[in-house]
Amino acid sequence: MSKKSKSVLGIFGILLGIIWLFPFYLIVTNSFKTPKGIFASVLSLPVHSTTDNYVNSFKALDFMASLTHSLIITVAAVLIIILGAAMGAYALQRNKSKLSGGLLLLFISAMLIPFQSVMIPLTANFGSVHFLNMWGLVIMYLGFQSSLSIFLYQGTLSSIPLAMDEAAEMEGASRWQIFYKVIFPMLSPMTVTVAILNIIAIWNDYLLPSLVLPQTQYTIPLQMFNFFGQYTKQWHLALAGITISILPVIIFYLIAQKWIIKGVTDGAVK
Amino acid sequence: MMKNRSLSFWLFLTPTLVALALVVFIPVLEGLFYSFTNWDGLTYTKMVGFQNYIQLFHDKAFINAFWFTVGFVIVTVILLNVIGLGLALLVTQKFKGSNFLRTVFFMPNMIGGLILGFIWQFIFTQGFSALGNALHMSWLQNWLTNETTGFWGLVIVTVWQMAGYIMIIYIAYLQNIPNEVIEAAEIDGASAWQRFTKITFPMIAPAFTVCMFLTLSNGFKIYDQNLSLTNGGPYHSTQMLAMDIVNTAYNSSNFALSEAKAMIFFVIVAAISLLQVLYNRKREVDL
Amino acid sequence: MVEINLDHIYKRYQGNTDYSVSDFNLDIKDGEFIVFVGPSGCGKSTTLRMIAGLEDITDGDFKMEGKVMNKVAPKDRDIAMVFQNYALYPHMTVFDNMAFGLNIRKNDKADTKKRVENAAKILGLTDYLKRKPGALSGGQRQRVALGRAIVRDAKLFLLDEPLSNLDAKLRVQMRTEIAQLHQRLGRNFIYVTHDQVEAMTMADRIVIMNDGKIQQVGSPYDLYNKPVNKFVAGFIGSPAMNFFDVTLADGRITNDEGINLAVPEGQYKILKDKGYEGKKLTFGIRPEDIHAEEVAMQAFPDATINAKVQVSELLGSESMLYSKLGDTDFIAKVNSRDYHEPGAEVKMAIEMTKAHYFDDDTEATIL
Amino acid sequence: MVEINLDHIYKRYQGNTDYSVSDFNLDIKDGEFIVFVGPSGCGKSTTLRMIAGLEDITDGDFKMEGKVMNKVAPKDRDIAMVFQNYALYPHMTVFDNMAFGLNIRKNDKADTKKRVENAAKILGLTDYLKRKPGALSGGQRQRVALGRAIVRDAKLFLLDEPLSNLDAKLRVQMRTEIAQLHQRLGRNFIYVTHDQVEAMTMADRIVIMNDGKIQQVGSPYDLYNKPVNKFVAGFIGSPAMNFFDVTLADGRITNDEGINLAVPEGQYKILKDKGYEGKKLTFGIRPEDIHAEEVAMQAFPDATINAKVQVSELLGSESMLYSKLGDTDFIAKVNSRDYHEPGAEVKMAIEMTKAHYFDDDTEATIL
Amino acid sequence: ACSSSGSSSSSGGKTKITILQGKVENNKQFKQIAKQYEKTHKNVTIEVTSIGGGTDYDPVLKTRISSGNSPTIFSLAGPADVKQFKAYEADLSNTKTAKAAQPGVLSAVKSDGKTVGLPFNVEGYGFVYNKKVFEKAGIDPQSLTTVDKLQAAVQQLDAQKDQLGIKGVFALPGKEAWIMSDHLLNLYLAQDYNGNAQTLYKSKSMKFSKNADMKTMLDLQKKYSIKPVMQMDYSAQVNQYFSQGKTAMIQQGDWIYPTVEGIDKTFAQNDIGMIPIPVPGEEGKLPVGTSLYWAVNKRKDAKEQKAAKDFLDWLYTSKEGKKAVVNKLHYVPAYKGYDNLKMSDPLTSVVYDYEQKGQTTGWAFPGYTGTAWDPDVAQPNLQKYLSGKQSWDKTVKNMTDGWAKQQNK
Ligand SMILES: Nc1ncnc2c1ncn2[C@@H]1O[C@H](COP(=O)(O)OP(=O)(O)OP(=O)(O)O)[C@@H](O)[C@H]1O
Ligand SMILES: Nc1ncnc2c1ncn2[C@@H]1O[C@H](COP(=O)(O)OP(=O)(O)OP(=O)(O)O)[C@@H](O)[C@H]1O
Ligand SMILES: [Mg+2]
Ligand SMILES: [Mg+2]
């Protein structure tokens, strides 16, 4: 592409990006305002900017503890989702039978079920085996999130030549070794994507953890919703809270993005 | 290739299948059972047969919600895929700032849907009015006060939020296209657009399947944004299916009817989405 | 001792109506070096892949050491393979690509390192051990693929055109290395090549295939000198054997494009005995058995033709004369001293003792 | 009229410290058929890819018809290319793969169909037009890659080892087809091959590269007979030229491994004039210029050696004698009549008029 | 799945009680109170869980119960809840707290003659006004005892909008349908049912005889409200307009105090007050009632139930407890025996005063808030009327028909 059309694209992109960022402008600017300031004019810049909101929000969220819970749950869940889904997708994609097609549809259809309709039976079942805690939650996430991840992996796997499996098989690798040493690393761009999407979903999830977690294991969103009473919504704290709680995700995203590199399969086969 | 009967096939699927069964399918079956009772979320006292199902077909709110949702899904599926793919193509061009833009477009997903809805309310009610006043454009005013602006408000928020999501899925697949094939097309004289339509797009067919499915099913399932942006109002005119189902359960404690609605919802959405998947799968090729 | 039997093997790919390999029947003795040759698409790779276990065998049995292996997983067959399309692991360095099989077998790290480095030296890849396949040239990639096999000590080596992308010099070196590896390990090798020189020089026995079927199995010498049919005769040897449609009568073969050659006594007797007198048949003669030097005219006065040179190529010590006799194209490989410019009318002598005769219908060799 | 200039072109890949191509300087005249040869990894594909516009040129200018093209997008260069690794469109049928370039140019549908079908016939792919590349054999894929280029009428054709996976017979056919295409279209062709016969027979001029640098550009005849340095001499010709370290003194070259040959008058004079009397130099002789027949001993009585045959290969009409003289390996290509079993002590005569001499330090050709 | 009865949650002699409640805004305070209680009652531990944000309380409670994780103390919102959770409601008739209850406040939580819920507090609503605006305009809010007077004042205020610095006399949050369907409607329905939620809950029909009065009041608010009303929600009404002095008055209750205080403390402390909404026939009376009641889980073992009851008794009848109720929670007590305590803010003071004076009307609306009629019939119909899509008569008809249909199923 020529230099000129690139810069045109660039300018267009930046403009679009600014529009895109507008709500974040609201979040960030308002997080520095006093409650009065927020409602005096949402759209303006803070007149008397204050960092109190951050200090108070940090305390009210019990931030270090809830951050720890959020991190443990998110990391654990995302790791097993990635592994489980990649394995599942691998099995499904490399098996060209009606059965595997059916199983894939089964997984996919699981994504269509409105959560609220399974909420009570689900928690009842987990409660009856005393599994309403972080680890139970992690398993639930595996169940809810792996479908999408399998679906995503499944599509990418078709572009990894079967020759890779074959070569490894000829070298004596077991199915697990083929998966773990050859296929899984080649899926890494998709793994990053799967990780991002799952992290986002789990990090922000409110409803499920609110049903499952005991108070001692509350995550950031659960604490955050303490700012939203039936009548009183503490926007100043909430906005500051949002800002600090999405920072870890943004940082992760920025780092992870570098891993979505081009051409993982280049040079594999003729 | 893995064989059906091979142990490894099943071992590889065990973790996810077990979790799925525990977390989704068993509860769904329970829910299905409850839909034939008068369950109130705690107990049921009798089996009522198909009564709930009969009732829901006479439930105007449900039917309204259905058509409203269908309209919403059609619009968002198109917009999201076009814009999501467009963004993906935009940020995979190598120009300065493209990486930064990737983050920007994805950022809306980093905030939960509920909070987003609240923030957008400000934009619609205040930002849009301010803009409308300044530009003397009356259509910018009174947003979210009627069905039409509520509809487009929901569309805007959904597109704004999910386009980045769809974008990164498309990006992941775009990056997976072997360089050499694109090079071959360049040599064959294909313009950027031709490369896109003839090579890139067919080769990311799986992404298209996935994104179509996701936008379809998410469109049908959308709840948080609906709740926080319009709360179904005014007078339920912007109430979507998921919200209707939830409200049936929460507001009137009619959990059984809600389950029945959920099952019907599931059947309809599954039929549409899975047909779509099967159809698109046919077009994909294994390399 | 590794004996390998391919017992009436058939393969049909899903979606195809024809068999890609049919009735493939071959016993390989311990330590033999077998070369598969045949035109593109004749089923060589398919056969190799069935032996490796990568394709299901549609019908027939594949045995190693007497045991039927059809259902044994590839990884349990202990076979090393060079894939025609390389199949390198793109995310691993060259070193890791080559070490993979050894690591999988939990081979001692130090030993692995030694072996890989040694192989890299042989293959001229020492400088590239840290690169990923994507940053290698075509020939370098092919060498990595080869390296991956030669570091291993498998029961059976399958090499599918392992040298096709290398230059002549490297090729000769590699050929020697593979031959030495074969000698050192004493394992069975099955080698697919389209390079006649490789086939002729490396093989204990050559399997020549066409259209999924074995045409002939034999030593290079046999295939060259005693092809069983016209296909084999035409396939082995480069440039290929020239064929002419002729009629046999009265100790001569003739046609109306200018052939009129005396058939040597012995040959004629056999042909007559087999009942070809007065019949049409195909006469074959290799380019190197057509001479243009004066001496030859004198030696074979009864077997000369007058051809017209169309294209001539000077290849160092020899020249190819792409010529025409009537409407039939043929090639003569002559000494460069007897080079002729295109367009020249040249008298050539045919060394009739080297002649081949094929039945017109069955294409089988008569003599 | 398409004239192409490569003007001191350099290429360094990102992440590499060395240049993959350096100071590549070449003018290609309208309608020329250029062949690139050189050892694996020497930069042939890289050069082709720069010409195609697929790699950035690190330094230097690439011109077509006098216009600098460095920044022109590949699609606007009107080039057809056969990729070394095929680069087929996996989601398209063979037909669509071949038709792609024409469709892009909105070529008339009927004409496209005709051209593709015609190409398929030439390539023996008629039966496979409806298949996807995934269901083809290696050679068939390569033919599709070739087909994709030959259906087009581009300004410049780049062919990167387009025949490497084909059998000898098909290769000869394809070679002819490409040559005819070249003649018919009158376009420039750049052709990469490691097959000496292809290079020698097809090229107007051969570019021989090593290590990213051009070694010599010239007609096949020049390269074979007048190599500019030891590298070219050793690279062109198969088997390669034999080299011996010798000392020149008193009209003879000698070494302590058994060489003691009379240098012909004319040669000696030049060598002496250039100041090599009494100095060490490298003596080169091609395998086909070493003879083992009785006649030769008589013809060159002053230029004989006593070698020991290590390995011998019978290749139809000729035999290779892999021999040893002292510690130096060399190859003699002799008439099959003079075949010798390994282990035999053979007296051989060297045709000194065909001798080459190289400077020991610069490796440049002295004579 | 309801197997919680057997599982004892006492360990090491300590009894653990769990509280699940839906007023997140009081989360912190409840926790502090629990700590305070634990200090003086060494053998009890209390775990408070508050449900906030977008989740409704009932489903969470149901989930908790069905997953065997049910709380010891939970809350009920009215007759519908009483019916739903019947199997879990312990009899609280004999608690000290129940006995201390003000007359009438327990009527909504009587089940088979037993008291199963104890009010959190009482709340009252009316027009919360901006003192300064009224002062500037020279109107005494206390004088607005009839609809006519109110109308006149409103017109006057509206005429001086700009001088007064307000954007509208009212801020009517049309988006927040419950403000109409619960609070406003209550004023014109309650009389038919004596202000008794249970009676309404059990009634088969709805007369809605005072609907014309409601129309007058709704129209008045709409006409003089900041526009567009259909865009306005609670937060806009209270935070953005009222707390910023942009409106003269809003129809709200004492619960908005913390919100207003959060925005502007001095304004909240000094410049706001509340008057009853004038309803023909009920002039001068403030609607006071209870929206939430505590219940104790019958399925827990006796010891745990006892500990729970003890805690509630302590909270509402002990000296420290009362202090906490008034000063920490800012509740207007639903109980007797608070005479020596002063309400902490101007709005609760108003409610408390009216309660003490007995100038109150009852809350009948909890009788329908737990039923589908409220969200599915009342709210959409009122919103339709408000946005001008439906006539008032049709609205009334739909509402009364809808009620009859629901109740006669
Ligand atoms: N993408 C790349 N990144 C880094 N180095 C590369 C890359 N591609 C090629 N090289 C290096 O550049 C050199 C020249 O490569 P090139 O592909 O041009 O060789 P070639 O002459 O085509 O060899 P071959 O005959 O093996 O195909 C090689 O040493 C190779 O390792
Ligand atoms: N996956 C496949 N599906 C269907 N047909 C196939 C498949 N692979 C190969 N074939 C067909 O089977 C036949 C034999 O293919 P095979 O790859 O064995 O040929 P080959 O002898 O290795 O040829 P080459 O020398 O070109 O590599 C070919 O006609 C080919 O088109
Ligand atoms: Mg093959
Ligand atoms: Mg190359």
XYZ file of N, CA and C in Angstrom, chain A residues 78 80-94 100-111 141-158 179 187 190-191 193-195 197-198, chain B residues 9-21 25 165 169 173 206-207 209-210 213-214 277 281 284:
243
model
N -8.967 -19.075 33.362
C -8.512 -18.901 31.987
C -7.514 -19.981 31.603
N -7.345 -23.082 32.736
C -7.952 -24.383 32.418
C -8.875 -24.289 31.204
N -9.440 -23.122 30.990
C -10.270 -22.990 29.784
C -9.400 -23.142 28.541
N -8.267 -22.455 28.573
C -7.386 -22.518 27.407
C -6.970 -23.955 27.142
N -6.517 -24.596 28.184
C -6.032 -25.961 28.000
C -7.179 -26.878 27.586
N -8.250 -26.800 28.352
C -9.386 -27.691 28.072
C -9.954 -27.447 26.682
N -10.130 -26.186 26.338
C -10.758 -25.878 25.060
C -9.837 -26.239 23.900
N -8.558 -25.966 24.059
C -7.642 -26.299 22.976
C -7.631 -27.808 22.757
N -7.618 -28.547 23.847
C -7.639 -30.008 23.716
C -8.922 -30.473 23.056
N -10.016 -29.939 23.542
C -11.306 -30.348 23.000
C -11.410 -30.009 21.524
N -11.015 -28.786 21.196
C -11.110 -28.361 19.803
C -10.211 -29.221 18.926
N -9.052 -29.545 19.449
C -8.117 -30.384 18.688
C -8.756 -31.724 18.386
N -9.318 -32.329 19.419
C -9.958 -33.633 19.216
C -11.074 -33.506 18.180
N -11.868 -32.467 18.308
C -13.007 -32.338 17.401
C -12.569 -32.049 15.973
N -11.550 -31.211 15.840
C -11.169 -30.827 14.480
C -10.441 -31.946 13.752
N -9.676 -32.715 14.492
C -8.908 -33.760 13.834
C -9.693 -35.059 13.701
N -18.152 -36.098 15.869
C -17.460 -34.894 16.327
C -18.206 -33.652 15.866
N -18.823 -33.751 14.685
C -19.657 -32.634 14.244
C -20.790 -32.392 15.214
N -21.390 -33.487 15.648
C -22.489 -33.384 16.601
C -22.028 -32.802 17.918
N -20.876 -33.258 18.373
C -20.365 -32.738 19.639
C -20.086 -31.251 19.544
N -19.558 -30.849 18.400
C -19.266 -29.422 18.237
C -20.563 -28.615 18.339
N -21.590 -29.109 17.666
C -22.861 -28.394 17.739
C -23.389 -28.360 19.176
N -23.135 -29.435 19.867
C -23.556 -29.482 21.271
C -22.856 -28.369 22.063
N -21.566 -28.278 21.854
C -20.812 -27.233 22.553
C -21.340 -25.860 22.163
N -21.538 -25.695 20.872
C -21.960 -24.380 20.413
C -23.326 -24.036 20.987
N -24.201 -25.038 20.993
C -25.557 -24.717 21.438
C -25.563 -24.323 22.909
N -24.568 -24.777 23.640
C -24.496 -24.404 25.053
C -24.365 -22.904 25.218
N -23.827 -22.251 24.172
C -23.653 -20.807 24.275
C -24.973 -20.068 24.156
N -16.931 -21.718 35.114
C -16.413 -20.953 33.981
C -15.936 -21.882 32.878
N -15.321 -22.969 33.282
C -14.887 -23.922 32.255
C -16.098 -24.363 31.449
N -17.180 -24.633 32.152
C -18.383 -25.073 31.457
C -18.984 -23.997 30.568
N -19.049 -22.789 31.080
C -19.713 -21.740 30.310
C -18.837 -21.178 29.200
N -17.556 -21.055 29.475
C -16.718 -20.333 28.531
C -16.029 -21.223 27.513
N -15.937 -22.526 27.819
C -15.127 -23.338 26.918
C -15.781 -23.475 25.545
N -17.092 -23.335 25.490
C -17.747 -23.488 24.189
C -17.212 -22.486 23.180
N -17.230 -21.238 23.574
C -16.743 -20.204 22.666
C -15.281 -20.468 22.314
N -14.517 -20.836 23.329
C -13.094 -21.044 23.092
C -12.872 -22.219 22.146
N -13.638 -23.258 22.336
C -13.512 -24.404 21.429
C -13.859 -23.984 20.011
N -14.908 -23.218 19.911
C -15.359 -22.765 18.603
C -14.258 -21.955 17.915
N -13.632 -21.092 18.697
C -12.575 -20.267 18.134
C -11.371 -21.109 17.727
N -10.962 -21.976 18.614
C -9.809 -22.827 18.319
C -10.077 -23.713 17.109
N -11.299 -24.224 17.090
C -11.652 -25.164 16.054
C -11.433 -24.575 14.665
N -11.826 -23.318 14.527
C -11.655 -22.672 13.245
C -10.192 -22.502 12.851
N -9.362 -22.219 13.832
C -7.948 -21.999 13.514
C -7.238 -23.299 13.222
N -7.660 -24.332 13.910
C -6.963 -25.607 13.745
C -6.981 -26.069 12.300
N -8.041 -25.704 11.592
C -8.112 -26.188 10.220
C -6.997 -25.595 9.366
N -0.063 -32.789 20.631
C -0.872 -31.625 20.979
C -0.043 -30.585 21.713
N -0.941 -22.710 18.026
C -2.216 -22.034 18.226
C -2.045 -20.727 18.986
N -4.152 -17.606 18.562
C -5.532 -17.801 18.968
C -5.622 -17.939 20.483
N -4.613 -18.552 21.071
C -4.625 -18.676 22.530
C -4.652 -17.298 23.180
N -5.872 -14.627 21.913
C -7.220 -14.099 21.726
C -8.201 -14.743 22.695
N -8.134 -16.044 22.768
C -9.023 -16.758 23.687
C -8.791 -16.258 25.113
N -7.542 -16.072 25.456
C -7.237 -15.591 26.802
C -7.858 -14.218 27.018
N -10.378 -12.750 25.535
C -11.836 -12.762 25.600
C -12.326 -13.362 26.907
N -11.664 -14.406 27.355
C -12.106 -15.016 28.601
C -11.774 -14.154 29.809
N -9.207 -39.402 21.796
C -10.286 -38.505 21.386
C -11.160 -38.154 22.590
N -11.535 -39.173 23.307
C -12.414 -38.932 24.450
C -11.677 -38.288 25.601
N -10.430 -38.692 25.802
C -9.673 -38.073 26.893
C -9.510 -36.576 26.663
N -9.268 -36.216 25.427
C -9.083 -34.798 25.124
C -10.359 -34.004 25.362
N -11.454 -34.680 25.184
C -12.722 -33.962 25.331
C -13.253 -33.983 26.762
N -12.666 -34.886 27.568
C -13.236 -35.061 28.906
C -13.405 -33.774 29.703
N -12.346 -32.980 29.876
C -12.504 -31.835 30.782
C -13.675 -30.943 30.383
N -13.726 -30.609 29.113
C -14.758 -29.675 28.701
C -16.140 -30.335 28.679
N -16.170 -31.567 28.241
C -17.483 -32.224 28.196
C -18.073 -32.369 29.588
N -17.226 -32.775 30.530
C -17.718 -32.951 31.892
C -18.204 -31.612 32.451
N -17.374 -30.595 32.272
C -17.761 -29.287 32.799
C -19.056 -28.812 32.152
N -19.137 -29.012 30.855
C -20.326 -28.571 30.145
C -21.564 -29.296 30.661
N -21.414 -30.582 30.863
C -22.552 -31.357 31.350
C -22.974 -30.852 32.724
N -25.705 -28.604 30.802
C -26.754 -29.506 30.342
C -27.624 -30.069 31.452
N -14.744 -6.607 20.036
C -14.710 -8.042 20.347
C -14.643 -8.853 19.060
N -11.441 -11.175 17.120
C -11.591 -12.532 16.580
C -11.177 -12.551 15.110
N -7.867 -14.568 13.192
C -7.912 -15.421 12.002
C -7.139 -14.803 10.849
N -13.922 -19.544 8.671
C -14.268 -19.980 10.031
C -14.528 -18.800 10.962
N -13.774 -17.742 10.775
C -13.985 -16.565 11.628
C -15.362 -15.990 11.369
N -17.956 -17.631 10.366
C -18.919 -18.509 11.031
C -19.003 -18.173 12.513
N -17.847 -18.083 13.135
C -17.825 -17.828 14.574
C -18.476 -16.476 14.883
N -22.146 -16.334 14.369
C -22.793 -17.033 15.467
C -22.803 -16.182 16.730
N -21.662 -15.624 17.031
C -21.561 -14.843 18.260
C -22.472 -13.635 18.232
N -24.491 -21.864 11.301
C -23.187 -22.507 11.449
C -23.031 -23.631 10.435
N -20.290 -23.625 7.659
C -19.285 -24.686 7.725
C -19.083 -25.361 6.380
N -16.617 -23.663 4.330
C -15.220 -23.616 4.751
C -14.467 -24.775 4.115
